[in-house]
Short mmCIF file of C-alpha atoms in Angstrom, two decimals:
data_model
loop_
_atom_site.label_atom_id
_atom_site.label_comp_id
_atom_site.label_asym_id
_atom_site.label_seq_id
_atom_site.Cartn_x
_atom_site.Cartn_y
_atom_site.Cartn_z
CA MET A 1 -82.03 21.45 -11.89
CA ALA A 2 -81.00 24.70 -11.85
CA PRO A 3 -80.15 25.34 -15.69
CA THR A 4 -78.66 28.63 -15.33
CA THR A 5 -76.37 28.59 -12.56
CA ASN A 6 -74.27 25.06 -12.93
CA PRO A 7 -70.81 26.65 -12.97
CA LEU A 8 -69.61 23.88 -15.41
CA THR A 9 -71.20 25.28 -18.40
CA VAL A 10 -70.89 29.23 -17.73
CA PRO A 11 -69.45 30.19 -21.18
CA VAL A 12 -67.36 32.79 -20.82
CA PRO A 13 -66.33 34.65 -23.67
CA ALA A 14 -62.43 34.65 -24.86
CA SER A 15 -62.21 38.14 -24.04
CA GLY A 16 -63.02 38.13 -20.57
CA ALA A 17 -66.02 40.24 -20.97
CA ASN A 18 -69.57 39.63 -19.46
CA THR A 19 -72.59 38.89 -21.70
CA ASP A 20 -75.90 38.21 -20.79
CA GLN A 21 -75.66 34.76 -23.02
CA GLU A 22 -77.53 31.77 -20.76
CA PRO A 23 -75.44 28.79 -20.61
CA ASP A 24 -76.47 25.63 -21.21
CA PRO A 25 -76.13 22.91 -18.50
CA MET A 26 -73.41 20.18 -19.00
CA TRP A 27 -75.75 17.42 -17.24
CA GLY A 28 -72.46 15.75 -16.27
CA SER A 29 -71.75 12.54 -14.00
CA MET A 30 -69.67 14.40 -11.50
CA GLU A 31 -70.92 18.19 -11.53
CA ALA A 32 -67.44 20.55 -10.74
CA GLY A 33 -67.66 23.58 -9.05
CA GLU A 34 -66.47 26.98 -10.52
CA GLY A 35 -63.37 26.30 -9.63
CA PHE A 36 -59.94 28.25 -11.27
CA LEU A 37 -58.84 29.83 -14.54
CA VAL A 38 -55.92 27.99 -15.48
CA GLY A 39 -55.59 29.53 -18.87
CA ARG A 40 -57.60 30.86 -22.23
CA THR A 41 -56.67 31.36 -25.38
CA LYS A 42 -58.30 31.93 -28.47
CA LEU A 43 -58.41 27.83 -29.07
CA GLY A 44 -59.93 27.30 -25.63
CA GLU A 45 -59.92 27.25 -21.92
CA LEU A 46 -59.24 25.51 -19.03
CA SER A 47 -60.13 25.30 -15.36
CA ILE A 48 -59.50 22.96 -12.43
CA SER A 49 -62.01 22.33 -10.06
CA ALA A 50 -61.72 19.69 -6.91
CA TYR A 51 -64.15 18.30 -4.15
CA ALA A 52 -63.07 16.27 -1.03
CA LEU A 53 -64.45 14.91 1.78
CA VAL A 54 -63.01 13.23 5.34
CA ARG A 55 -65.56 11.26 7.16
CA TYR A 56 -65.69 9.33 10.61
CA ILE A 57 -68.65 6.60 10.40
CA ASN A 58 -69.56 4.50 13.16
CA GLN A 59 -72.45 1.60 12.40
CA LEU A 60 -74.16 -0.15 15.45
CA PRO A 61 -74.29 -3.14 17.24
CA ALA A 62 -70.37 -4.26 16.44
CA GLY A 63 -71.77 -7.73 15.39
CA GLN A 64 -75.04 -8.61 14.16
CA THR A 65 -76.49 -11.32 12.06
CA TYR A 66 -80.04 -11.16 10.28
CA LEU A 67 -81.79 -14.15 7.99
CA ASP A 68 -82.46 -13.37 4.24
CA HIS A 69 -85.95 -14.05 2.85
CA LEU A 70 -84.86 -17.66 2.68
CA GLY A 71 -84.30 -17.91 6.10
CA ARG A 72 -80.47 -18.34 5.95
CA GLU A 73 -78.61 -16.78 8.89
CA ARG A 74 -75.98 -13.61 7.36
CA ASN A 75 -73.66 -11.47 8.75
CA VAL A 76 -73.71 -7.59 8.84
CA ASP A 77 -70.29 -5.92 8.27
CA PRO A 78 -70.83 -2.75 10.58
CA ARG A 79 -67.84 -0.21 10.36
CA HIS A 80 -66.30 2.22 12.85
CA ASP A 81 -63.77 4.24 10.86
CA ILE A 82 -61.86 7.73 9.87
CA TRP A 83 -61.60 8.08 5.66
CA ALA A 84 -60.24 10.90 3.38
CA HIS A 85 -63.17 9.39 2.15
CA ARG A 86 -63.86 10.69 -1.92
CA LEU A 87 -61.81 12.95 -3.92
CA MET A 88 -62.36 14.59 -7.37
CA ILE A 89 -60.52 16.44 -9.38
CA HIS A 90 -62.01 17.83 -12.75
CA LEU A 91 -60.54 19.57 -15.93
CA LYS A 92 -63.01 21.41 -17.81
CA GLY A 93 -63.39 24.40 -20.23
CA TRP A 94 -64.53 24.36 -24.04
CA LEU A 95 -62.16 23.95 -26.96
CA TRP A 96 -62.27 25.67 -30.48
CA SER A 97 -65.93 26.76 -29.81
CA GLU A 98 -67.60 27.79 -26.44
CA LYS A 99 -70.41 25.50 -27.56
CA LEU A 100 -67.86 22.32 -27.40
CA ARG A 101 -67.25 21.59 -23.74
CA TYR A 102 -64.95 19.03 -22.10
CA GLN A 103 -64.46 17.97 -18.81
CA ILE A 104 -61.99 15.51 -17.46
CA THR A 105 -62.44 13.69 -14.02
CA LEU A 106 -59.36 11.83 -12.04
CA TRP A 107 -61.87 10.15 -8.98
CA GLY A 108 -60.53 8.42 -6.33
CA LEU A 109 -62.99 6.47 -3.82
CA ASN A 110 -60.56 5.57 -0.78
CA THR A 111 -63.21 3.81 1.37
CA THR A 112 -64.07 1.17 -1.98
CA ASP A 113 -60.04 1.44 -2.91
CA GLN A 114 -61.11 2.64 -6.46
CA ASP A 115 -59.71 4.84 -9.17
CA ALA A 116 -60.72 5.98 -12.45
CA THR A 117 -60.64 8.75 -15.19
CA PHE A 118 -63.85 9.82 -16.67
CA GLY A 119 -64.07 11.70 -19.76
CA VAL A 120 -66.95 13.99 -20.73
CA ILE A 121 -67.28 15.98 -24.57
CA GLY A 122 -70.30 17.48 -25.87
CA TYR A 123 -71.80 20.13 -27.53
CA GLN A 124 -74.24 22.25 -27.00
CA PHE A 125 -76.32 23.00 -29.93
CA HIS A 126 -79.15 24.87 -29.10
CA LYS A 127 -81.22 25.28 -25.32
CA ALA A 128 -83.56 22.66 -26.40
CA PHE A 129 -80.98 20.16 -27.71
CA ASN A 130 -77.41 19.47 -26.20
CA LEU A 131 -75.66 15.88 -26.62
CA TYR A 132 -72.74 14.62 -24.58
CA GLY A 133 -70.60 11.48 -24.63
CA GLY A 134 -68.75 9.76 -21.83
CA LEU A 135 -69.55 8.62 -18.47
CA ASN A 136 -72.82 10.17 -16.56
CA GLY A 137 -75.39 8.71 -14.19
CA LEU A 138 -78.61 7.39 -15.84
CA PRO A 139 -81.42 9.79 -15.30
CA GLY A 140 -83.41 7.68 -13.36
CA SER A 141 -83.53 9.40 -10.01
CA ARG A 142 -83.09 12.95 -8.92
CA SER A 143 -80.01 12.76 -7.09
CA LEU A 144 -78.15 11.34 -10.34
CA GLN A 145 -78.91 14.26 -12.45
CA GLY A 146 -75.94 16.40 -11.38
CA SER A 147 -77.12 17.37 -7.66
CA HIS A 148 -74.05 16.26 -6.21
CA PRO A 149 -72.41 17.44 -3.65
CA PHE A 150 -75.47 19.83 -2.87
CA TRP A 151 -77.56 17.08 -0.60
CA LEU A 152 -78.31 17.57 2.73
CA GLY A 153 -75.74 14.49 4.13
CA HIS A 154 -72.80 13.85 1.99
CA ASP A 155 -74.63 10.64 0.47
CA ARG A 156 -77.78 9.29 -0.44
CA VAL A 157 -80.57 8.41 1.55
CA MET A 158 -81.49 4.39 1.80
CA ALA A 159 -84.71 4.22 -0.49
CA ASP A 160 -82.82 6.81 -2.78
CA GLU A 161 -79.48 4.17 -2.33
CA PHE A 162 -81.52 1.08 -2.91
CA PHE A 163 -83.94 2.07 -6.03
CA ARG A 164 -81.57 4.57 -7.97
CA PRO A 165 -79.67 3.20 -11.16
CA TYR A 166 -75.75 3.86 -11.82
CA PHE A 167 -73.21 4.92 -13.44
CA THR A 168 -72.51 4.48 -17.25
CA HIS A 169 -70.46 4.99 -20.47
CA GLY A 170 -72.92 6.40 -23.23
CA VAL A 171 -74.57 9.15 -25.04
CA TRP A 172 -77.38 11.58 -23.66
CA ALA A 173 -79.61 14.35 -24.73
CA SER A 174 -80.71 17.11 -22.60
CA GLY A 175 -82.40 20.64 -22.95
CA GLU A 176 -85.70 22.92 -21.83
CA VAL A 177 -88.54 22.52 -24.29
CA LEU A 178 -91.84 23.86 -24.95
CA LEU A 179 -92.64 25.69 -21.44
CA PRO A 180 -90.12 27.91 -19.10
CA GLY A 181 -88.45 25.53 -16.94
CA LEU A 182 -89.65 22.33 -18.61
CA TRP A 183 -86.51 20.09 -18.70
CA TYR A 184 -85.35 16.09 -20.46
CA GLN A 185 -82.52 14.45 -20.17
CA VAL A 186 -82.60 10.89 -22.27
CA MET A 187 -79.64 8.55 -22.19
CA VAL A 188 -78.48 5.38 -23.88
CA GLY A 189 -75.65 3.53 -21.55
CA ASP A 190 -73.25 0.53 -21.93
CA SER A 191 -75.30 -1.17 -19.29
CA LEU A 192 -76.71 -0.48 -15.74
CA SER A 193 -73.01 0.45 -14.12
CA SER A 194 -70.00 0.80 -16.13
CA LEU A 195 -67.63 1.13 -12.70
CA GLY A 196 -65.03 -2.01 -12.28
CA ILE A 197 -66.24 -3.49 -15.36
CA ASN A 198 -64.12 -3.89 -18.48
CA ALA A 199 -65.54 -3.80 -22.28
CA THR A 200 -65.37 -7.71 -22.28
CA GLN A 201 -67.52 -8.53 -19.40
CA ILE A 202 -70.57 -6.44 -21.05
CA THR A 203 -72.90 -8.12 -22.79
CA ARG A 204 -74.52 -6.37 -26.36
CA ASN A 205 -77.57 -5.11 -24.10
CA PHE A 206 -78.24 -1.25 -23.84
CA ALA A 207 -79.41 0.55 -20.78
CA TYR A 208 -81.98 2.97 -21.22
CA ALA A 209 -83.16 6.05 -19.21
CA ALA A 210 -85.25 9.40 -19.63
CA SER A 211 -86.16 11.84 -16.88
CA VAL A 212 -88.50 14.98 -17.12
CA TRP A 213 -88.79 17.86 -14.88
CA TRP A 214 -90.83 21.05 -14.52
CA MET A 215 -89.62 24.06 -12.62
CA PRO A 216 -93.11 26.66 -13.24
CA THR A 217 -92.97 28.87 -10.69
CA THR A 218 -89.22 30.07 -10.87
CA TYR A 219 -87.97 28.19 -13.63
CA GLU A 220 -84.90 27.25 -11.72
CA PHE A 221 -84.23 25.32 -8.08
CA GLY A 222 -80.79 26.33 -7.02
CA PRO A 223 -77.56 25.25 -8.04
CA ASN A 224 -77.56 21.76 -9.61
CA GLY A 225 -80.80 21.24 -8.50
CA SER A 226 -79.66 21.42 -4.76
CA PHE A 227 -81.15 19.54 -1.94
CA ASP A 228 -81.45 22.40 -0.14
CA ASP A 229 -82.33 26.24 0.21
CA TYR A 230 -79.25 28.02 1.03
CA GLU A 231 -79.66 30.14 -2.11
CA TRP A 232 -82.57 31.38 0.06
CA HIS A 233 -85.71 31.72 -2.42
CA GLU A 234 -87.46 34.64 -1.79
CA GLU A 235 -90.48 33.43 -3.89
CA PRO A 236 -91.81 29.76 -3.85
CA ALA A 237 -89.20 27.33 -6.09
CA THR A 238 -91.03 24.28 -7.16
CA ARG A 239 -89.58 21.37 -9.30
CA PHE A 240 -92.14 18.14 -10.23
CA GLY A 241 -90.45 15.45 -12.58
CA ILE A 242 -91.09 11.91 -13.46
CA SER A 243 -87.87 8.88 -14.36
CA GLY A 244 -87.35 6.00 -15.66
CA THR A 245 -84.47 3.25 -16.58
CA THR A 246 -84.45 -0.20 -17.92
CA SER A 247 -81.39 -2.23 -18.73
CA LYS A 248 -80.92 -5.88 -19.19
CA GLU A 249 -78.57 -7.05 -16.77
CA ASN A 250 -75.42 -9.81 -16.36
CA ARG A 251 -73.76 -11.14 -13.80
CA PHE A 252 -70.27 -10.70 -15.21
CA ALA A 253 -68.37 -13.78 -13.84
CA ASP A 254 -67.66 -16.87 -16.19
CA ASN A 255 -68.98 -19.45 -13.84
CA ALA A 256 -71.15 -20.19 -11.18
CA THR A 257 -68.28 -20.24 -8.63
CA SER A 258 -67.01 -16.77 -9.71
CA ILE A 259 -67.74 -13.46 -7.75
CA PRO A 260 -70.31 -11.89 -9.63
CA GLU A 261 -68.78 -8.64 -11.02
CA ASN A 262 -72.22 -7.03 -11.37
CA THR A 263 -72.81 -6.00 -7.32
CA THR A 264 -74.95 -2.65 -8.28
CA ILE A 265 -78.35 -4.68 -7.62
CA ARG A 266 -79.68 -5.77 -4.33
CA LEU A 267 -82.76 -7.92 -3.12
CA ALA A 268 -85.04 -5.88 -0.54
CA ASP A 269 -82.68 -8.01 1.84
CA ALA A 270 -79.51 -6.64 0.95
CA VAL A 271 -78.47 -10.26 -0.97
CA ASN A 272 -76.72 -9.53 -4.35
CA LEU A 273 -79.10 -10.25 -7.37
CA PHE A 274 -76.53 -12.60 -8.75
CA GLU A 275 -74.85 -14.10 -5.91
CA PHE A 276 -75.08 -18.08 -6.33
CA GLY A 277 -78.38 -18.87 -4.41
CA SER A 278 -80.03 -15.55 -4.24
CA LEU A 279 -83.68 -16.68 -5.61
CA ALA A 280 -83.02 -20.55 -4.55
CA GLU A 281 -80.66 -22.69 -3.01
CA GLY A 282 -78.29 -24.06 -5.49
CA VAL A 283 -79.44 -22.22 -8.66
CA GLN A 284 -77.46 -19.41 -10.41
CA LEU A 285 -79.51 -16.38 -11.60
CA GLU A 286 -77.53 -15.34 -14.98
CA ASP A 287 -79.44 -12.17 -16.34
CA ALA A 288 -82.62 -10.43 -15.16
CA ARG A 289 -83.89 -7.11 -16.29
CA TYR A 290 -83.97 -3.97 -13.88
CA SER A 291 -87.17 -1.58 -14.78
CA MET A 292 -87.40 1.36 -12.14
CA MET A 293 -90.25 4.37 -12.30
CA SER A 294 -89.69 7.36 -9.36
CA VAL A 295 -91.50 10.49 -9.31
CA ASP A 296 -90.42 13.49 -6.89
CA ALA A 297 -91.30 16.89 -6.01
CA GLY A 298 -89.68 19.43 -4.16
CA VAL A 299 -90.42 23.17 -2.73
CA LYS A 300 -87.94 25.72 -1.61
CA TYR A 301 -88.76 29.21 0.43
CA LYS A 302 -86.86 30.93 2.21
CA GLY A 303 -84.25 28.64 3.44
CA VAL A 304 -87.11 25.49 4.07
CA PHE A 305 -86.68 22.96 1.78
CA ILE A 306 -89.16 19.87 1.62
CA GLY A 307 -88.65 16.97 -0.98
CA ALA A 308 -90.12 13.57 -2.00
CA SER A 309 -89.71 10.58 -4.11
CA TYR A 310 -91.94 7.27 -5.23
CA PHE A 311 -90.08 4.53 -6.40
CA ALA A 312 -91.19 1.18 -8.07
CA ARG A 313 -88.58 -1.25 -9.36
CA LEU A 314 -89.86 -4.35 -11.17
CA LEU A 315 -87.10 -7.52 -11.69
CA SER A 316 -87.85 -9.62 -14.25
CA GLU A 317 -86.81 -11.84 -17.56
CA PHE A 318 -84.76 -14.05 -15.11
CA VAL A 319 -82.68 -16.17 -16.52
CA ALA A 320 -81.17 -19.34 -14.45
CA ASP A 321 -79.27 -22.75 -14.55
CA GLY A 322 -82.39 -24.45 -12.43
CA PRO A 323 -86.25 -23.40 -11.69
CA LEU A 324 -86.56 -20.26 -9.74
CA PRO A 325 -89.88 -19.88 -6.92
CA VAL A 326 -90.74 -16.14 -8.59
CA GLU A 327 -90.85 -15.00 -12.19
CA ARG A 328 -90.75 -11.56 -11.22
CA LEU A 329 -90.15 -9.27 -7.85
CA ILE A 330 -91.76 -5.76 -7.39
CA ASP A 331 -90.64 -3.49 -4.64
CA THR A 332 -91.65 -0.34 -3.91
CA GLY A 333 -90.79 2.70 -1.60
CA PHE A 334 -90.23 6.25 -0.89
CA TYR A 335 -88.48 9.27 0.84
CA LEU A 336 -89.22 12.16 2.57
CA GLN A 337 -86.88 15.06 3.64
CA ALA A 338 -87.07 18.45 4.80
CA SER A 339 -84.62 21.12 6.21
CA PHE A 340 -84.63 24.59 7.62
CA TYR A 341 -81.73 27.24 8.57
CA PRO A 342 -82.35 28.72 11.91
CA LEU A 343 -79.04 30.56 11.00
CA LYS A 344 -79.45 31.89 7.59
CA GLN A 345 -77.10 30.61 5.48
CA LYS A 346 -74.53 29.14 8.72
CA LEU A 347 -76.58 26.37 10.70
CA GLN A 348 -79.20 24.02 8.87
CA LEU A 349 -80.71 21.16 10.32
CA TYR A 350 -82.86 18.21 8.57
CA ALA A 351 -84.93 15.11 9.08
CA VAL A 352 -85.45 12.59 6.53
CA THR A 353 -87.51 9.08 6.45
CA SER A 354 -87.15 6.61 4.05
CA TRP A 355 -88.76 3.35 3.18
CA VAL A 356 -88.68 0.43 0.65
CA PHE A 357 -91.58 -2.52 0.98
CA GLY A 358 -90.13 -5.57 -0.67
CA ASP A 359 -92.11 -7.98 -2.55
CA LYS A 360 -94.46 -10.14 0.21
CA ASP A 361 -95.52 -12.37 -1.91
CA ALA A 362 -91.81 -13.59 -2.50
CA GLY A 363 -91.18 -13.68 1.43
CA PHE A 364 -89.89 -9.48 1.45
CA GLN A 365 -90.35 -7.26 4.63
CA THR A 366 -90.50 -3.37 4.52
CA GLN A 367 -87.33 -1.61 5.60
CA HIS A 368 -87.50 1.52 6.69
CA GLU A 369 -85.03 4.34 8.08
CA TYR A 370 -85.21 7.88 10.42
CA LEU A 371 -82.30 10.15 9.79
CA GLY A 372 -81.73 13.50 11.83
CA GLY A 373 -78.57 15.80 10.81
CA ALA A 374 -77.08 19.51 10.77
CA ASN A 375 -74.91 21.42 8.56
CA TRP A 376 -72.44 24.06 9.52
CA PHE A 377 -71.32 26.32 6.55
CA PHE A 378 -68.38 27.64 8.52
CA GLY A 379 -66.67 29.55 5.12
CA ASN A 380 -69.39 32.22 4.22
CA THR A 381 -70.51 29.63 1.35
CA ARG A 382 -72.27 26.57 0.72
CA ASN A 383 -68.81 24.84 -0.74
CA LEU A 384 -67.47 24.34 2.48
CA ARG A 385 -68.98 22.71 5.48
CA MET A 386 -69.27 20.41 8.60
CA ASN A 387 -72.19 17.79 8.34
CA ALA A 388 -73.15 15.33 11.67
CA GLN A 389 -76.04 12.84 11.03
CA VAL A 390 -77.92 10.15 13.30
CA ILE A 391 -79.59 7.55 11.23
CA ARG A 392 -81.92 4.63 12.79
CA VAL A 393 -82.18 1.97 10.36
CA ASP A 394 -84.23 -1.29 10.20
CA ARG A 395 -82.90 -3.78 8.55
CA SER A 396 -81.16 -2.09 5.87
CA PRO A 397 -81.59 -3.35 1.94
CA VAL A 398 -78.86 -1.17 0.81
CA SER A 399 -74.81 -2.25 1.56
CA SER A 400 -72.28 -0.34 0.41
CA ASN A 401 -68.72 0.94 1.63
CA PHE A 402 -69.12 4.48 0.06
CA GLY A 403 -72.31 5.21 1.89
CA TYR A 404 -74.18 5.28 4.90
CA TYR A 405 -75.34 1.74 4.88
CA ALA A 406 -74.45 -2.15 6.20
CA GLY A 407 -76.75 -4.77 4.67
CA GLY A 408 -78.98 -6.29 7.26
CA GLN A 409 -78.14 -3.52 9.83
CA ASP A 410 -80.74 -3.09 12.52
CA GLY A 411 -79.01 -0.25 14.54
CA VAL A 412 -78.06 3.29 14.57
CA THR A 413 -75.43 4.90 12.65
CA THR A 414 -73.23 8.11 13.08
CA SER A 415 -71.10 10.45 10.96
CA LEU A 416 -69.17 13.37 11.19
CA ALA A 417 -67.86 14.83 8.24
CA VAL A 418 -66.14 17.89 6.22
CA SER A 419 -66.29 18.65 2.98
CA VAL A 420 -65.10 21.33 0.28
CA LEU A 421 -65.82 22.29 -3.12
CA PHE A 422 -63.93 24.66 -5.49
#
């Protein structure tokens, strides 16, 4: 991450004068832009920031079926549409003390017909220890630690989307310790995902996640730990990290005939883990433990970015109303991303491959993708861009309306999008 460049956390003195004080990162779930200052008094400060994305997507072929790991035929549901896809409005600043930070986010995702309001509040005690509460991404993969929207595409690549944890309400701490550029984040949350779930549905089990990363050469990795080198490092910037997550998950439904509200965990054939009969015909899975570990590395130099991550996921501690053919499932995978600028800070080209290796002993296959894309920064800023991308995916294990993937798809997805952040 880039602890010194996150605009959300730069403490602006009440006098408005510049200082040499180094800001601490907020590590909020939805990182805001610099925004516009609405007002500042001795009691606090308010700024408004926003992010918006309009996207065209076409998933091909238009009609397709595939076989899941139990040999059952399933339909692929490809999309061809244009949406004002995502909108986030951030109200942010400090109250009474520049160490007491807050952020309120109005979030709308039109493709899934979801609207929500999120809040984060925290106190920055020391560079080595900052404590926050609210909604945040469990820090189990690098993309969940503030880098959005500074990715190569506008959404995550297939392997990251398949393995990662999600967003939940909880408390977390972060800071820089021991060595320059050595950072940590730890979090305790309600469950793997709180989106679309109410307080009466969750169980008494918490989700736990932690991440440690080291940026040994320049002690930073660009604004928000971005997944490219728009900032054009004159010296190589490096980052190495390891993250882990565990959570005992429930299907969040009253009976076996109800559609599970817990839709976050997918098997390697894109089947919802808590769907009726997901692991055995006629058997309902009620509870399972999700455990995931990831390691990642990245380098930036003069417009070139290379990043990679390896994932390993264990699904275990199954509780069901009948016998299951497996006691646990182990899936692994990785992604490799690379980009460069043929026109400095104007035109960026990139390529990605990601792979998911399903548990072969349980009958799952290997899925992969290759994608290429381009970003045109047409406003002399990284905050205004047009993105074009083509993905060749082989049996997607991911299925979501907000991302690029349809479960089971074996084909090509094209997308064209424009985004703005301020």
